[in-house]
Amino acid sequence: MLTKIIALLFLFFTLTANAANKSTGDENRYLYGIPVKIEGTLTKESAGFPSLRLNDLISVFPQEGDEIGGDNTPEFGVAVMQLVMSDDAQWNIFEEFKGQNAIVTCGLYHSHTAHHKTPVLCSVMDISPIKLSNAKPIEIQKEKKSRTFDDFFADNPELSSSIYIKQAVKDVASGQALSDAFTSKPENVSVLRARSDNWSENGYDYARLAVRSLQDSCKIGMGSAFGLRENECRILNRYQDRN
């Protein structure tokens, strides 16, 4: 166990000293599971999760020898990554410098649950704000109108053609909205009210996440647990998240 810890620490310091993961031969190409330094804007997304909006698009690949698929699925054109922070110090830095540029050191891994909001996540090791003289926090412009659950199906008519798919997506998305209400509701607001607000403001995103979760269930033969037959799973698997 001690040997493993020492090896991991050595890997961390070696890679961070080099400032970035360039093992694929391109500064915008990265590997899962290897610490990297990436620059972007610290942001609190409308769905309530902390993120890094990258200054440059990146692509992320499995390490050599790893089987492609599942947690090792390549992702291209990544613009936003959910930040996963494990201690109060990281959260405090994020909250203080939210809206500003920073260099974040983290390990990259692929999303695999409905709680993961972006295809690639950043497990934070360090946040170093880029302090500019007379700089003001950057305001992230919100959409004038929240996109709803129904808007998602309007944009994806093939999915709305099946009542079984729509019901399964609604069940999973509703559960996610309720889960978020329990974990991040404002003070003096009931869970049901928080869930309703989440649903109204972020219904589109909850639908996207639900579809990805159902795709994973179909891949492991568990689609029937959500009332999905083989044909519905085929339709779901044709969906590609473009956001």
Short mmCIF file of C-alpha atoms in Angstrom, two decimals:
data_model
loop_
_atom_site.label_atom_id
_atom_site.label_comp_id
_atom_site.label_asym_id
_atom_site.label_seq_id
_atom_site.Cartn_x
_atom_site.Cartn_y
_atom_site.Cartn_z
CA MET A 1 0.00 0.00 0.00
CA LEU A 2 2.83 2.42 0.94
CA THR A 3 4.63 1.65 -2.31
CA LYS A 4 1.48 2.45 -4.27
CA ILE A 5 1.04 5.79 -2.49
CA ILE A 6 4.68 6.75 -3.13
CA ALA A 7 4.32 5.84 -6.80
CA LEU A 8 1.18 7.96 -7.14
CA LEU A 9 2.84 10.94 -5.46
CA PHE A 10 5.86 10.60 -7.73
CA LEU A 11 3.59 10.52 -10.76
CA PHE A 12 1.73 13.61 -9.58
CA PHE A 13 4.79 15.78 -8.95
CA THR A 14 6.54 14.66 -12.11
CA LEU A 15 3.61 15.51 -14.32
CA THR A 16 2.66 18.78 -12.66
CA ALA A 17 6.26 19.94 -13.01
CA ASN A 18 5.88 19.53 -16.75
CA ALA A 19 2.79 21.79 -16.61
CA ALA A 20 0.62 19.59 -18.77
CA ASN A 21 -0.03 16.14 -20.08
CA LYS A 22 1.54 15.98 -23.52
CA SER A 23 1.95 12.22 -23.76
CA THR A 24 -0.20 12.05 -26.87
CA GLY A 25 2.07 14.50 -28.70
CA ASP A 26 -0.47 17.35 -28.84
CA GLU A 27 -1.06 19.97 -26.14
CA ASN A 28 -4.83 19.73 -26.60
CA ARG A 29 -4.93 15.93 -26.34
CA TYR A 30 -5.02 14.36 -22.89
CA LEU A 31 -5.29 10.91 -21.28
CA TYR A 32 -7.69 9.65 -18.63
CA GLY A 33 -6.22 9.10 -15.19
CA ILE A 34 -3.09 11.24 -15.57
CA PRO A 35 -2.79 14.59 -13.70
CA VAL A 36 -2.85 17.63 -15.99
CA LYS A 37 -2.91 21.42 -15.77
CA ILE A 38 -5.71 23.09 -17.73
CA GLU A 39 -6.63 26.77 -17.99
CA GLY A 40 -10.18 28.06 -18.07
CA THR A 41 -12.89 30.06 -16.30
CA LEU A 42 -14.23 28.88 -12.93
CA THR A 43 -18.00 28.75 -13.33
CA LYS A 44 -21.11 27.78 -11.36
CA GLU A 45 -23.38 26.31 -14.04
CA SER A 46 -27.14 26.94 -14.12
CA ALA A 47 -27.72 23.30 -13.15
CA GLY A 48 -25.87 23.99 -9.89
CA PHE A 49 -22.54 22.24 -10.40
CA PRO A 50 -19.03 23.78 -10.41
CA SER A 51 -17.20 23.68 -13.72
CA LEU A 52 -14.17 24.82 -15.67
CA ARG A 53 -15.01 26.43 -19.02
CA LEU A 54 -11.86 25.72 -21.00
CA ASN A 55 -9.96 28.40 -22.91
CA ASP A 56 -9.27 25.84 -25.67
CA LEU A 57 -11.17 22.75 -26.76
CA ILE A 58 -9.51 19.48 -25.77
CA SER A 59 -9.84 15.80 -26.60
CA VAL A 60 -9.40 13.02 -24.03
CA PHE A 61 -8.36 9.41 -24.75
CA PRO A 62 -7.76 6.18 -22.80
CA GLN A 63 -4.20 5.29 -21.92
CA GLU A 64 -2.30 2.93 -24.20
CA GLY A 65 -3.42 -0.64 -23.66
CA ASP A 66 -6.77 0.28 -22.06
CA GLU A 67 -9.84 -1.14 -23.75
CA ILE A 68 -11.89 1.58 -25.45
CA GLY A 69 -15.46 2.01 -24.21
CA GLY A 70 -17.32 2.69 -20.97
CA ASP A 71 -15.09 4.70 -18.64
CA ASN A 72 -12.45 4.77 -21.40
CA THR A 73 -14.63 6.31 -24.09
CA PRO A 74 -12.74 8.96 -26.12
CA GLU A 75 -14.28 12.45 -26.04
CA PHE A 76 -13.62 15.14 -28.65
CA GLY A 77 -14.13 18.90 -28.55
CA VAL A 78 -14.54 19.10 -24.76
CA ALA A 79 -15.34 22.70 -23.76
CA VAL A 80 -16.68 22.35 -20.21
CA MET A 81 -15.70 19.97 -17.40
CA GLN A 82 -17.47 19.42 -14.09
CA LEU A 83 -15.09 20.01 -11.17
CA VAL A 84 -15.02 17.32 -8.48
CA MET A 85 -13.65 18.82 -5.24
CA SER A 86 -12.91 16.76 -2.15
CA ASP A 87 -12.23 19.34 0.56
CA ASP A 88 -13.40 22.70 1.88
CA ALA A 89 -10.18 24.49 0.89
CA GLN A 90 -10.79 23.77 -2.79
CA TRP A 91 -14.42 24.88 -2.50
CA ASN A 92 -13.38 28.10 -0.76
CA ILE A 93 -10.94 28.95 -3.56
CA PHE A 94 -13.57 28.13 -6.17
CA GLU A 95 -16.20 30.34 -4.51
CA GLU A 96 -13.75 33.23 -4.04
CA PHE A 97 -12.53 33.26 -7.63
CA LYS A 98 -15.69 32.08 -9.39
CA GLY A 99 -16.03 33.84 -12.73
CA GLN A 100 -12.28 34.31 -13.15
CA ASN A 101 -9.53 32.52 -15.06
CA ALA A 102 -7.55 29.83 -13.25
CA ILE A 103 -5.16 26.96 -13.88
CA VAL A 104 -6.63 23.77 -12.45
CA THR A 105 -4.51 20.69 -11.77
CA CYS A 106 -6.63 17.56 -11.88
CA GLY A 107 -7.07 13.99 -13.05
CA LEU A 108 -9.50 13.46 -15.92
CA TYR A 109 -12.08 10.69 -15.93
CA HIS A 110 -15.17 9.83 -17.95
CA SER A 111 -18.69 10.32 -16.60
CA HIS A 112 -20.49 7.16 -15.52
CA THR A 113 -23.47 8.19 -13.35
CA ALA A 114 -26.40 10.61 -13.64
CA HIS A 115 -24.68 12.83 -11.06
CA HIS A 116 -21.95 13.51 -13.59
CA LYS A 117 -23.05 16.50 -15.63
CA THR A 118 -20.37 16.60 -18.34
CA PRO A 119 -18.83 13.82 -20.47
CA VAL A 120 -15.37 14.40 -18.92
CA LEU A 121 -14.85 15.31 -15.25
CA CYS A 122 -11.90 16.98 -13.52
CA SER A 123 -10.93 15.54 -10.10
CA VAL A 124 -9.32 18.63 -8.58
CA MET A 125 -5.88 18.55 -6.94
CA ASP A 126 -5.12 22.28 -7.05
CA ILE A 127 -6.71 25.56 -8.20
CA SER A 128 -4.38 28.47 -9.02
CA PRO A 129 -6.30 31.66 -9.89
CA ILE A 130 -4.79 33.85 -12.61
CA LYS A 131 -4.90 37.28 -10.98
CA LEU A 132 -5.13 40.18 -13.41
CA SER A 133 -4.70 43.81 -12.35
CA ASN A 134 -8.02 45.66 -12.09
CA ALA A 135 -9.80 42.55 -13.30
CA LYS A 136 -13.42 42.07 -12.45
CA PRO A 137 -15.08 38.66 -12.19
CA ILE A 138 -16.35 37.51 -15.54
CA GLU A 139 -20.10 37.22 -15.63
CA ILE A 140 -21.27 34.09 -17.39
CA GLN A 141 -24.25 35.14 -19.46
CA LYS A 142 -27.30 33.06 -18.73
CA GLU A 143 -29.74 32.05 -21.38
CA LYS A 144 -32.70 34.37 -21.55
CA LYS A 145 -35.02 31.44 -21.35
CA SER A 146 -34.48 28.15 -19.57
CA ARG A 147 -34.77 25.13 -21.82
CA THR A 148 -37.37 22.70 -20.56
CA PHE A 149 -37.84 18.95 -20.49
CA ASP A 150 -40.32 19.24 -23.37
CA ASP A 151 -37.85 21.35 -25.36
CA PHE A 152 -35.43 18.42 -25.24
CA PHE A 153 -37.94 16.13 -26.94
CA ALA A 154 -38.86 18.85 -29.43
CA ASP A 155 -35.17 18.93 -30.40
CA ASN A 156 -35.01 15.12 -30.54
CA PRO A 157 -38.23 13.95 -32.24
CA GLU A 158 -36.99 10.38 -32.69
CA LEU A 159 -36.90 9.96 -28.91
CA SER A 160 -40.36 11.46 -28.49
CA SER A 161 -41.81 8.95 -30.95
CA SER A 162 -41.95 6.33 -28.18
CA ILE A 163 -44.05 6.86 -25.05
CA TYR A 164 -41.91 4.22 -23.30
CA ILE A 165 -38.73 6.21 -23.90
CA LYS A 166 -40.30 9.49 -22.85
CA GLN A 167 -41.66 7.96 -19.64
CA ALA A 168 -38.35 6.31 -18.78
CA VAL A 169 -36.46 9.56 -19.38
CA LYS A 170 -38.97 11.46 -17.24
CA ASP A 171 -38.67 8.95 -14.38
CA VAL A 172 -34.86 9.08 -14.33
CA ALA A 173 -34.72 12.87 -14.81
CA SER A 174 -37.27 13.45 -12.03
CA GLY A 175 -35.22 11.30 -9.69
CA GLN A 176 -32.10 13.32 -10.49
CA ALA A 177 -33.91 16.62 -9.88
CA LEU A 178 -35.16 15.32 -6.54
CA SER A 179 -31.69 14.06 -5.59
CA ASP A 180 -30.19 17.47 -6.36
CA ALA A 181 -32.92 19.13 -4.28
CA PHE A 182 -31.90 17.06 -1.25
CA THR A 183 -28.19 17.82 -1.63
CA SER A 184 -28.14 21.46 -2.73
CA LYS A 185 -31.41 23.20 -1.86
CA PRO A 186 -31.29 26.80 -0.55
CA GLU A 187 -32.06 27.43 3.11
CA ASN A 188 -35.73 27.87 4.06
CA VAL A 189 -36.87 26.18 0.85
CA SER A 190 -38.68 22.84 0.96
CA VAL A 191 -37.31 19.85 -0.92
CA LEU A 192 -40.40 19.72 -3.14
CA ARG A 193 -40.10 23.41 -4.01
CA ALA A 194 -36.39 23.03 -4.74
CA ARG A 195 -37.12 20.01 -6.92
CA SER A 196 -39.79 21.98 -8.81
CA ASP A 197 -37.39 24.89 -9.34
CA ASN A 198 -34.67 22.52 -10.55
CA TRP A 199 -37.10 20.94 -12.99
CA SER A 200 -38.31 24.30 -14.34
CA GLU A 201 -34.84 25.78 -14.76
CA ASN A 202 -32.87 22.72 -15.87
CA GLY A 203 -35.36 20.26 -17.34
CA TYR A 204 -33.45 20.10 -20.62
CA ASP A 205 -30.19 19.15 -18.92
CA TYR A 206 -31.89 16.58 -16.70
CA ALA A 207 -33.36 14.96 -19.82
CA ARG A 208 -29.91 14.82 -21.46
CA LEU A 209 -28.39 13.19 -18.39
CA ALA A 210 -31.27 10.75 -18.11
CA VAL A 211 -30.82 9.61 -21.72
CA ARG A 212 -27.11 9.01 -21.14
CA SER A 213 -27.92 6.99 -18.02
CA LEU A 214 -30.52 4.93 -19.89
CA GLN A 215 -28.05 4.30 -22.71
CA ASP A 216 -25.65 2.83 -20.15
CA SER A 217 -28.46 0.67 -18.73
CA CYS A 218 -29.33 -0.62 -22.19
CA LYS A 219 -25.69 -1.50 -22.87
CA ILE A 220 -25.57 -3.79 -19.83
CA GLY A 221 -28.95 -5.36 -20.58
CA MET A 222 -30.87 -3.49 -17.86
CA GLY A 223 -33.16 -1.45 -20.10
CA SER A 224 -36.15 -3.58 -19.12
CA ALA A 225 -35.83 -2.25 -15.55
CA PHE A 226 -37.04 1.07 -16.96
CA GLY A 227 -39.70 -0.42 -19.24
CA LEU A 228 -37.48 -0.31 -22.32
CA ARG A 229 -37.52 -3.08 -24.87
CA GLU A 230 -34.87 -3.90 -27.45
CA ASN A 231 -36.34 -1.50 -30.01
CA GLU A 232 -36.42 1.41 -27.55
CA CYS A 233 -32.80 0.72 -26.59
CA ARG A 234 -31.80 0.84 -30.27
CA ILE A 235 -33.46 4.24 -30.63
CA LEU A 236 -31.79 5.52 -27.45
CA ASN A 237 -28.36 4.33 -28.54
CA ARG A 238 -28.62 6.35 -31.76
CA TYR A 239 -28.87 9.56 -29.72
CA GLN A 240 -25.63 11.58 -29.51
CA ASP A 241 -25.25 14.35 -26.95
CA ARG A 242 -24.15 17.44 -28.85
CA ASN A 243 -24.05 19.81 -25.86
#
